[in-house]
XYZ file of C-alpha atoms in Angstrom:
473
model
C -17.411 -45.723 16.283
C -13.991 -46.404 15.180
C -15.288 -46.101 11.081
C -15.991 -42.397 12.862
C -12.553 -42.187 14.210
C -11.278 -42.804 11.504
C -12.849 -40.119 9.559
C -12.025 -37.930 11.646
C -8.384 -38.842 11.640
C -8.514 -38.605 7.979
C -10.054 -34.989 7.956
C -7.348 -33.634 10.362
C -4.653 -35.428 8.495
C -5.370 -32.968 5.763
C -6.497 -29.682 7.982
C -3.150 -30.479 9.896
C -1.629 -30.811 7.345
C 2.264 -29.224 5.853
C 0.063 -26.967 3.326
C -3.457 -25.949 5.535
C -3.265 -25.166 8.872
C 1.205 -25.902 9.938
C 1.377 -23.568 7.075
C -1.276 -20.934 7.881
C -0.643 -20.714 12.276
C 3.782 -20.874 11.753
C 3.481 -18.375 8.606
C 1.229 -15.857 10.409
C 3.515 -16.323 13.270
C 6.552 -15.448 11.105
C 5.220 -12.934 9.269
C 4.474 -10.928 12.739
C 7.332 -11.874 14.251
C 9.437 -9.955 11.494
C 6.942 -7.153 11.142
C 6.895 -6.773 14.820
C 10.514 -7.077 15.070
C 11.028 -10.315 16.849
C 9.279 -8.573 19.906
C 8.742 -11.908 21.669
C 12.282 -11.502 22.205
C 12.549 -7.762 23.108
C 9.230 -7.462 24.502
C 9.965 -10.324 27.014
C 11.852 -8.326 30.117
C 8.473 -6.299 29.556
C 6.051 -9.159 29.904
C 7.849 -10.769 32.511
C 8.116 -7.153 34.827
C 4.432 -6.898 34.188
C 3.269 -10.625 35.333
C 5.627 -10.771 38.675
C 5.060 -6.998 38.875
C 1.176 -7.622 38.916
C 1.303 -10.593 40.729
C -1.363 -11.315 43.186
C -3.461 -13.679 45.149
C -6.057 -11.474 46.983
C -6.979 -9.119 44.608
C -10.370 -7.230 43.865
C -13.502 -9.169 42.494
C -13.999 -8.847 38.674
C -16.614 -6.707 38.077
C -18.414 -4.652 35.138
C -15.313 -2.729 34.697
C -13.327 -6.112 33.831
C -10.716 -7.577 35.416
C -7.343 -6.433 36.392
C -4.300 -7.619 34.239
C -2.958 -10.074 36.413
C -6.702 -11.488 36.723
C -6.907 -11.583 32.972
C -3.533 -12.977 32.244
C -4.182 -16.018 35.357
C -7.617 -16.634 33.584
C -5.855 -17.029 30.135
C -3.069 -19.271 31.507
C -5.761 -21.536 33.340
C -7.300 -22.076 30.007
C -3.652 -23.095 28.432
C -2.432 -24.492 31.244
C -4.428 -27.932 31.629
C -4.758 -31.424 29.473
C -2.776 -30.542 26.516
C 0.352 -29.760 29.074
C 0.122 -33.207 30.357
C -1.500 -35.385 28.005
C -1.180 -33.562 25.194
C 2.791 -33.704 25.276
C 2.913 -37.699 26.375
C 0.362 -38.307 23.079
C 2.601 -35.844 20.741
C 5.636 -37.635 21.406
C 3.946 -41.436 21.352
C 2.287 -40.516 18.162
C 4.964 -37.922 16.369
C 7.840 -38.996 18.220
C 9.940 -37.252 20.352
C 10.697 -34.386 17.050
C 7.285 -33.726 17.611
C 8.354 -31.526 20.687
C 10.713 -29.585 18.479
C 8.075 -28.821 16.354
C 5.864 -27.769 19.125
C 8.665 -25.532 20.891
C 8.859 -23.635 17.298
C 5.221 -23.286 17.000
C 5.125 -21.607 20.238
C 8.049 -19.306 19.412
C 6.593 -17.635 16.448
C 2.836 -18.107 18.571
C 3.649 -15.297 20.415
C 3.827 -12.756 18.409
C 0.759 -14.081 17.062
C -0.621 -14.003 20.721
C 0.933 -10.296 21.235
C -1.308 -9.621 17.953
C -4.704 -11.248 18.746
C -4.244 -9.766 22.607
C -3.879 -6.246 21.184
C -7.047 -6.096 18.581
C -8.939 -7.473 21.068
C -8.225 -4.926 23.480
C -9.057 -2.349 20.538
C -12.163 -3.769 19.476
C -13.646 -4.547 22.883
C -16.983 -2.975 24.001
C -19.695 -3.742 26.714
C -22.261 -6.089 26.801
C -26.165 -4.940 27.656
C -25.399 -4.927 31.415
C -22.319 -2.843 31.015
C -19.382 -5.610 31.248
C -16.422 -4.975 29.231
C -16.120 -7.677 26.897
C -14.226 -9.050 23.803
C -12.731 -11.253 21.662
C -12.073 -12.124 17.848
C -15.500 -11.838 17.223
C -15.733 -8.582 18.141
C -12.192 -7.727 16.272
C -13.948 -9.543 13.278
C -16.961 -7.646 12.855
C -15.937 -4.351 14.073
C -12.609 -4.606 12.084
C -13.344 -6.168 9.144
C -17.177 -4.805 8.777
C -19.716 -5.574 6.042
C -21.167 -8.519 5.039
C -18.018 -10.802 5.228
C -16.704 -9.407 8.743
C -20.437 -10.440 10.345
C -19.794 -13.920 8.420
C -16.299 -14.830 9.401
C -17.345 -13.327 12.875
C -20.481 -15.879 13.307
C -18.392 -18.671 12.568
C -15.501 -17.939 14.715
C -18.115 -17.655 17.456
C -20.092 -21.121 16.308
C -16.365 -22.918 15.812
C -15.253 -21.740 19.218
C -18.764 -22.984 21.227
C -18.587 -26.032 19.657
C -14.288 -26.532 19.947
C -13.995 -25.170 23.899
C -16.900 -25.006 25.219
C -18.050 -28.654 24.047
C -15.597 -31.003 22.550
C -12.211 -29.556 24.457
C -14.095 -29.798 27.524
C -14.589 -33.641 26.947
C -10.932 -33.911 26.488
C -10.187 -32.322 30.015
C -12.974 -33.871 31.583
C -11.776 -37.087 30.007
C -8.107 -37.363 30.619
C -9.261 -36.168 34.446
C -11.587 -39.118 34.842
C -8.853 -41.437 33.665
C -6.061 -40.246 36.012
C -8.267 -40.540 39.030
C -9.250 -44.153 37.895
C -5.202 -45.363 37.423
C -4.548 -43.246 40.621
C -7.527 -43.824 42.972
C -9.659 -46.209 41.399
C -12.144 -44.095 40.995
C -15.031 -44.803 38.747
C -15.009 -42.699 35.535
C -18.482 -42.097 35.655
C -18.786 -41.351 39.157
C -16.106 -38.685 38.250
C -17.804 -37.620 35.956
C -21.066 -36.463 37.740
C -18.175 -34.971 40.428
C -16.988 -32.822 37.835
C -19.882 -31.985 36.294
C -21.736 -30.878 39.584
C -18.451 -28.542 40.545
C -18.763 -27.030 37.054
C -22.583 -26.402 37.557
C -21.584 -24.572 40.697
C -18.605 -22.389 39.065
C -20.803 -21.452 36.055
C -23.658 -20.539 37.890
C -21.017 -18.151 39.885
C -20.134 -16.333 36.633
C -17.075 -13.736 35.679
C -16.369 -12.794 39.352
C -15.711 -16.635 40.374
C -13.899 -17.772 37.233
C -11.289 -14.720 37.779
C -11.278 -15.704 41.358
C -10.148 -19.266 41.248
C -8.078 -18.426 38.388
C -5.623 -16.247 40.292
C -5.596 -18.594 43.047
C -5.157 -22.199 41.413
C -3.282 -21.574 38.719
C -0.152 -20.134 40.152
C -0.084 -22.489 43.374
C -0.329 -25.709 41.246
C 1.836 -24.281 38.284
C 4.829 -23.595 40.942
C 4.328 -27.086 42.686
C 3.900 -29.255 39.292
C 7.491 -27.264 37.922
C 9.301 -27.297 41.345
C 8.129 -32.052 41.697
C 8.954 -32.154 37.930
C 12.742 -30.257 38.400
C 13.500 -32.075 41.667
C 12.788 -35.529 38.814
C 14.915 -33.994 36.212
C 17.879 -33.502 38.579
C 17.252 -37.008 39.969
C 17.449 -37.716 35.792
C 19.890 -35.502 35.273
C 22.089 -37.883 33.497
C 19.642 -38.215 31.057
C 18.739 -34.925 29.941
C 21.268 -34.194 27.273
C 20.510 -37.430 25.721
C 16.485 -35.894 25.743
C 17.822 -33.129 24.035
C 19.986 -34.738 21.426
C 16.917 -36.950 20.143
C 13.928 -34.233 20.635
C 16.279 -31.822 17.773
C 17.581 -35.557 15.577
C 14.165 -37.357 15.626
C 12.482 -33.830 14.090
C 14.516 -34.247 11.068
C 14.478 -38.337 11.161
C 11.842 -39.197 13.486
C 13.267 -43.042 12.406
C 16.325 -42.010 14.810
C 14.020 -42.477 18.182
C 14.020 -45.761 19.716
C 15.332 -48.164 16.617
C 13.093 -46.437 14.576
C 10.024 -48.034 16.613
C 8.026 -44.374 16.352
C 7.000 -44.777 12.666
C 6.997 -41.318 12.178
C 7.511 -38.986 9.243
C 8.841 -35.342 9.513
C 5.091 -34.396 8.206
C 3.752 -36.177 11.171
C 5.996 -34.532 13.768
C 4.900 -31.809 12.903
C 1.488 -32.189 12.675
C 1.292 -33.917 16.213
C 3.737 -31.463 17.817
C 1.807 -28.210 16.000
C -1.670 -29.459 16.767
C -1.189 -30.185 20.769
C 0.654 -27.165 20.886
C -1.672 -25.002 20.000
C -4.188 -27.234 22.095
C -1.835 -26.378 24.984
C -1.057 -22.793 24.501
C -3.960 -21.515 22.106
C -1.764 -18.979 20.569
C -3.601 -18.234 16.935
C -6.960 -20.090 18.255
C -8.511 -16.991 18.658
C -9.643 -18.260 22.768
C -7.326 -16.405 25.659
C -7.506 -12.617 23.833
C -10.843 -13.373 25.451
C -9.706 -12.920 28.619
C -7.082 -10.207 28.020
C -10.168 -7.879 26.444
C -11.012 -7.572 30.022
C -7.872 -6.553 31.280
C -8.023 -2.944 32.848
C -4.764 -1.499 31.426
C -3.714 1.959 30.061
C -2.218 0.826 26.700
C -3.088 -2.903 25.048
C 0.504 -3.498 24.504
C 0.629 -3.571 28.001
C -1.717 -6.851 27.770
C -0.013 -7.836 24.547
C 3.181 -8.143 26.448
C 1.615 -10.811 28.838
C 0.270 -12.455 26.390
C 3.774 -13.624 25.013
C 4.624 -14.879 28.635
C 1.012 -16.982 28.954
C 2.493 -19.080 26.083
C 6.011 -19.129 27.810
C 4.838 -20.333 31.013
C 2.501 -22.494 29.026
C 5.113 -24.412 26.034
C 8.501 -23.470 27.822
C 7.632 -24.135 31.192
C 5.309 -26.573 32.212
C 4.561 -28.494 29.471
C 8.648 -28.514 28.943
C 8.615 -30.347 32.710
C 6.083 -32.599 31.007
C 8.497 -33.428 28.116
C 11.674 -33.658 30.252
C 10.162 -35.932 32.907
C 8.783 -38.418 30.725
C 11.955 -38.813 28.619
C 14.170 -38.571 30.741
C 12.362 -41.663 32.663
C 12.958 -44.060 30.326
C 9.217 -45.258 30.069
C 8.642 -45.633 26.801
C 9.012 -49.071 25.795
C 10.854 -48.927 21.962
C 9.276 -52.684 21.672
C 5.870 -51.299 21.898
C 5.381 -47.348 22.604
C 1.909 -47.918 22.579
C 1.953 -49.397 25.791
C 1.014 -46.539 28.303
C -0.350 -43.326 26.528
C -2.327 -40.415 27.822
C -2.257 -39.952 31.217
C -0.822 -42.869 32.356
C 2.397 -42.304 30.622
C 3.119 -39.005 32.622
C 1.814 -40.774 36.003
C 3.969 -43.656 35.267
C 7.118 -41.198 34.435
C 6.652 -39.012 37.900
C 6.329 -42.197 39.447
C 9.643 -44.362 38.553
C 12.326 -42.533 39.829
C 11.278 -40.078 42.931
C 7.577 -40.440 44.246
C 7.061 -44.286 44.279
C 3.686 -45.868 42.378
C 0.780 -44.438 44.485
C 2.132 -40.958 45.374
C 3.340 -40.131 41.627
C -0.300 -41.887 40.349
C -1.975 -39.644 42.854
C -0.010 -36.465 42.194
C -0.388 -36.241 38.542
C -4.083 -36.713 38.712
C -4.124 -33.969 41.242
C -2.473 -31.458 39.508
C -4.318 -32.789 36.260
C -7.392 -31.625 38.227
C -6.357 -28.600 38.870
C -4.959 -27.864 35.621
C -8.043 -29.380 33.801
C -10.642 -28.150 36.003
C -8.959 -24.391 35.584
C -9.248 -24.803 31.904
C -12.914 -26.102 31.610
C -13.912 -23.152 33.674
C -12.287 -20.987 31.589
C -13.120 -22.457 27.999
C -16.596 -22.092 29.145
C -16.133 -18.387 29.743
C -15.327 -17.743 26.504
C -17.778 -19.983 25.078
C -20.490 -18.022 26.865
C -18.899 -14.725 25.132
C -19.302 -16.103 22.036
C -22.870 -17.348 22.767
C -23.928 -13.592 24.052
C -22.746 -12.312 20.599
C -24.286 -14.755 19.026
C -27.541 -15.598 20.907
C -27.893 -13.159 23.828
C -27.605 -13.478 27.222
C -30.662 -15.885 27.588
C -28.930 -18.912 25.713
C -26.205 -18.862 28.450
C -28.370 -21.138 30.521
C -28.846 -23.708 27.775
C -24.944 -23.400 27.224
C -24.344 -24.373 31.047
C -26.657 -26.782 30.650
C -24.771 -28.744 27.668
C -21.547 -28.169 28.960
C -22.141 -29.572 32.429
C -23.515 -33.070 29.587
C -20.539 -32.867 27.476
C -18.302 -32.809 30.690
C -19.546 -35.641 31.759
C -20.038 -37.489 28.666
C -16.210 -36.868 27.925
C -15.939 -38.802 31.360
C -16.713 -41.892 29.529
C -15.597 -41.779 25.586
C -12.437 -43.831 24.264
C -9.387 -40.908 24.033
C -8.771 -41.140 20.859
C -12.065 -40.374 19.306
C -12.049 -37.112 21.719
C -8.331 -35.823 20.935
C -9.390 -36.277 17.379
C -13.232 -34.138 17.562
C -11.170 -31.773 19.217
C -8.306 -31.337 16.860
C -10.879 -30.847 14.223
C -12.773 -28.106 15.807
C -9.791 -26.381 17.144
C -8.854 -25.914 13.654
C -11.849 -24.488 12.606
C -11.354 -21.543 15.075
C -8.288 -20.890 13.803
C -8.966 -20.117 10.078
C -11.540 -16.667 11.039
C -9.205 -15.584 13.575
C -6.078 -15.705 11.743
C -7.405 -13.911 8.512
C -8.644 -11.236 10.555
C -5.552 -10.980 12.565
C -3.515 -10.393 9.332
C -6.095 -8.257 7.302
C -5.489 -6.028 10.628
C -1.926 -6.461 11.007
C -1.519 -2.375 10.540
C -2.916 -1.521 14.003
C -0.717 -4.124 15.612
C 2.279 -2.729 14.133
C 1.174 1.071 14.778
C 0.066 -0.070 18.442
C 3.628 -0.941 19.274
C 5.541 1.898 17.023
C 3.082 4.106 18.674
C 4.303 2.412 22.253
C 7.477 2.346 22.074
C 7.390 5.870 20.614
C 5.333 6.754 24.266
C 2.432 8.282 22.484
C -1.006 8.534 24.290
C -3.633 5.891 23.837
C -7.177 6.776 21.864
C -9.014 3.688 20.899
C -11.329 5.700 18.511
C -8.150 6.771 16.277
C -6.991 3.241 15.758
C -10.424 2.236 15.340
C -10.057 4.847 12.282
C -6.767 4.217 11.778
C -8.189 0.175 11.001
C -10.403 1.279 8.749
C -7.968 3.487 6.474
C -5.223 1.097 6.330
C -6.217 -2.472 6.723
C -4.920 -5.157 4.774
């Protein structure tokens, strides 16, 4: 097993690598963020009018016709919002070093535009499924967009990449990191957690569209809010601290050697790799996995979605998994002697629990809201794995897909976390290659979409559609 790891390690060392993947996900992100006129930035007040303005707890049951925005937008951010928030930003900085966050904060800036992009084609290229549901996804903006032999290629192994990245491996990796909280916090078996999780999953699936969007615009908000508001009340405790975090997050990305006596290890190359990779673990933006969601979204113009879709990876990278970063560094955890010491989990239950919340409530609180934010994403990964499956398969493979997902959450219940961060790294990667060539082969809509917008012209799919096919990279 660990010749495997290894291997693994060795692959993604190259696919996350300065010239593959770093340079692919921040240059598309750059090149719409200037082609789109930094509209992260002036599409923000936008976004952020449209997810308070939408906000809702009791709101209809997704149906046929899709969801409604807010539903779409909570669905998206309980996929992002979950392990890689958590764990993902405790095993950046232990493995990249505490520059690994500044990489990680950049990646998500020029993200969303990338996000604003993928959320927009999808909502262009969506269509209905054989029962009528309004579905879509880069599939569907892959082989609709691109067309011909190469558009049904790229499309097929988007849709493979993303079954076998979400739906199988990065569910191990939530199921995995929720097991081991609940063992430091409760002493809970990890495989008895495991067949927990996996029978609540069973139940969920077996609900379908109507009870993912449902729990999504229930959980997510309540346990985002409480996780932010526990994790301030620490950073004021810390507040000494914090411009200390700050001066070594922006010194150690330019000489990781600079964090704790040099103890890290770390090259700039490896900061980057480590802060790039979990962010895009944590907010997706380029994966090709929340515009997914956002297809669904009943709204009158896809910029409208697009707009949300730059807050999802705010709330996501500048929010919570910031309250992630700030708590654990500003705790003083890490031990320079030997930063190996607590990792994963247990690094973020040990930093809620030094200086506020005492050793059993900060155990047990992390793991709760781990659950939460875990369980949120699994449900939702598996919704768009089953998309992809239905384009790929048809609807009767769905019940083999529950099937293995239900086994691969609980087998990532019981697998060594580094093997599991690793398989999913690797397959994460593969989604992104498909998506992001599409996205920029069909860059012109994007950039006629929001010209077309701003402008306050009316909305007719079927002349982008056109449009696409005239003018297409």
């Amino acid at each position: 097993m660990e010749l495997f790891t290894d291997l693994v390690s060795k692959i993604n060392s190259f696919v996350w690598g300065p010239y593959f993947l770093i340079a692919l996900l921040c240059g598309t992100g750059l090149y719409f963020t200037i082609r789109l006129k930094f509209v992260q930035i002036f599409k923000f007040k936008d976004g952020w009018n449209r997810l308070f303005g939408s906000f809702s707890l009791h709101g209809e049951a997704a149906g046929k016709h899709g969801m409604s925005s807010f539903q779409a937008v909570a669905t998206a951010v309980a996929a992002q919002v979950g392990t890689g928030n958590l764990v993902g930003a405790s095993t950046a900085i232990i493995m990249g070093g505490p520059g690994a966050i500044f990489w990680m904060w950049c990646a998500a800036f020029l993200g969303m535009a990338t996000n604003f992009a993928e959320i927009c084609l999808a909502q262009v290229y969506r269509t209905k499924d054989n029962s009528g549901h309004t579905i879509g996804g880069p599939a569907f903006y892959i082989s609709r967009g691109l067309g011909g032999k190469m558009g049904k290629i790229l499309a097929a192994f988007f849709a493979l990449a993303i079954i076998l990245a979400l739906g199988c491996m990065g569910n191990m990796v939530q199921a995995n990191s929720i097991s081991d909280g609940f063992a430091g916090a409760f002493g809970v078996p990890q495989w008895l957690m495991g067949v927990i999780l996996a029978i609540i999953c069973a139940v969920v699936f077996i609900g379908g569209v109507k009870t993912i969007a449902r729990v999504a615009e229930k959980v997510v908000p309540l346990m985002a809010i409480l996780y932010v508001f526990v994790g301030l009340v620490i950073m004021c405790v810390n507040f000494k601290e914090i411009p200390g975090v700050i001066s070594i997050i922006f010194e150690a990305a330019f000489d990781p050697s600079a964090a704790w006596g040099g103890a890290v290890g770390a090259s700039i190359a490896t900061a980057m790799r480590y802060g790039i990779a979990r962010g895009l673990f944590s907010n997706e933006a380029g994966m090709g996995s929340t515009p997914h969601a956002h297809a669904a979204a009943q709204v009158k113009h896809p910029v409208e979605q697009g707009v949300l879709g730059i807050m999802s990876v705010f709330v996501d990278t500048f929010v919570v998994l910031n309250i992630t970063v700030f708590v654990v560094l500003s705790s003083n955890v890490i031990d320079p002697g030997n930063i190996h010491a607590l990792g994963g989990i247990t690094l973020v239950q040990e930093a809620f629990s030094s200086h506020l919340l005492g050793h059993t409530l900060g155990y047990s609180f992390v793991a709760i809201c781990l659950f939460f934010f875990a369980f949120t994403t699994i449900i939702g990964w598996y919704y768009f794995a089953e998309i992809n499956v239905r384009y790929l398969f048809g609807p009767k493979a769905v019940k083999i897909l529950q099937i293995l997902v239900v086994v691969f959450v609980f087998m990532g219940s019981l697998l060594k976390i580094k093997l599991v961060w690793e398989l999913s790294d690797l397959f994460n990667g593969l989604m992104v290659i498909p998506n992001l060539i599409a996205v920029l082969i069909l860059s012109p809509i994007v950039v006629k979409l929001l010209k077309d917008y701003n402008d306050k012209k009316d909305y007719d799919v079927k002349d982008y559609i056109r449009y696409g096919k005239q003018n297409s990279l």
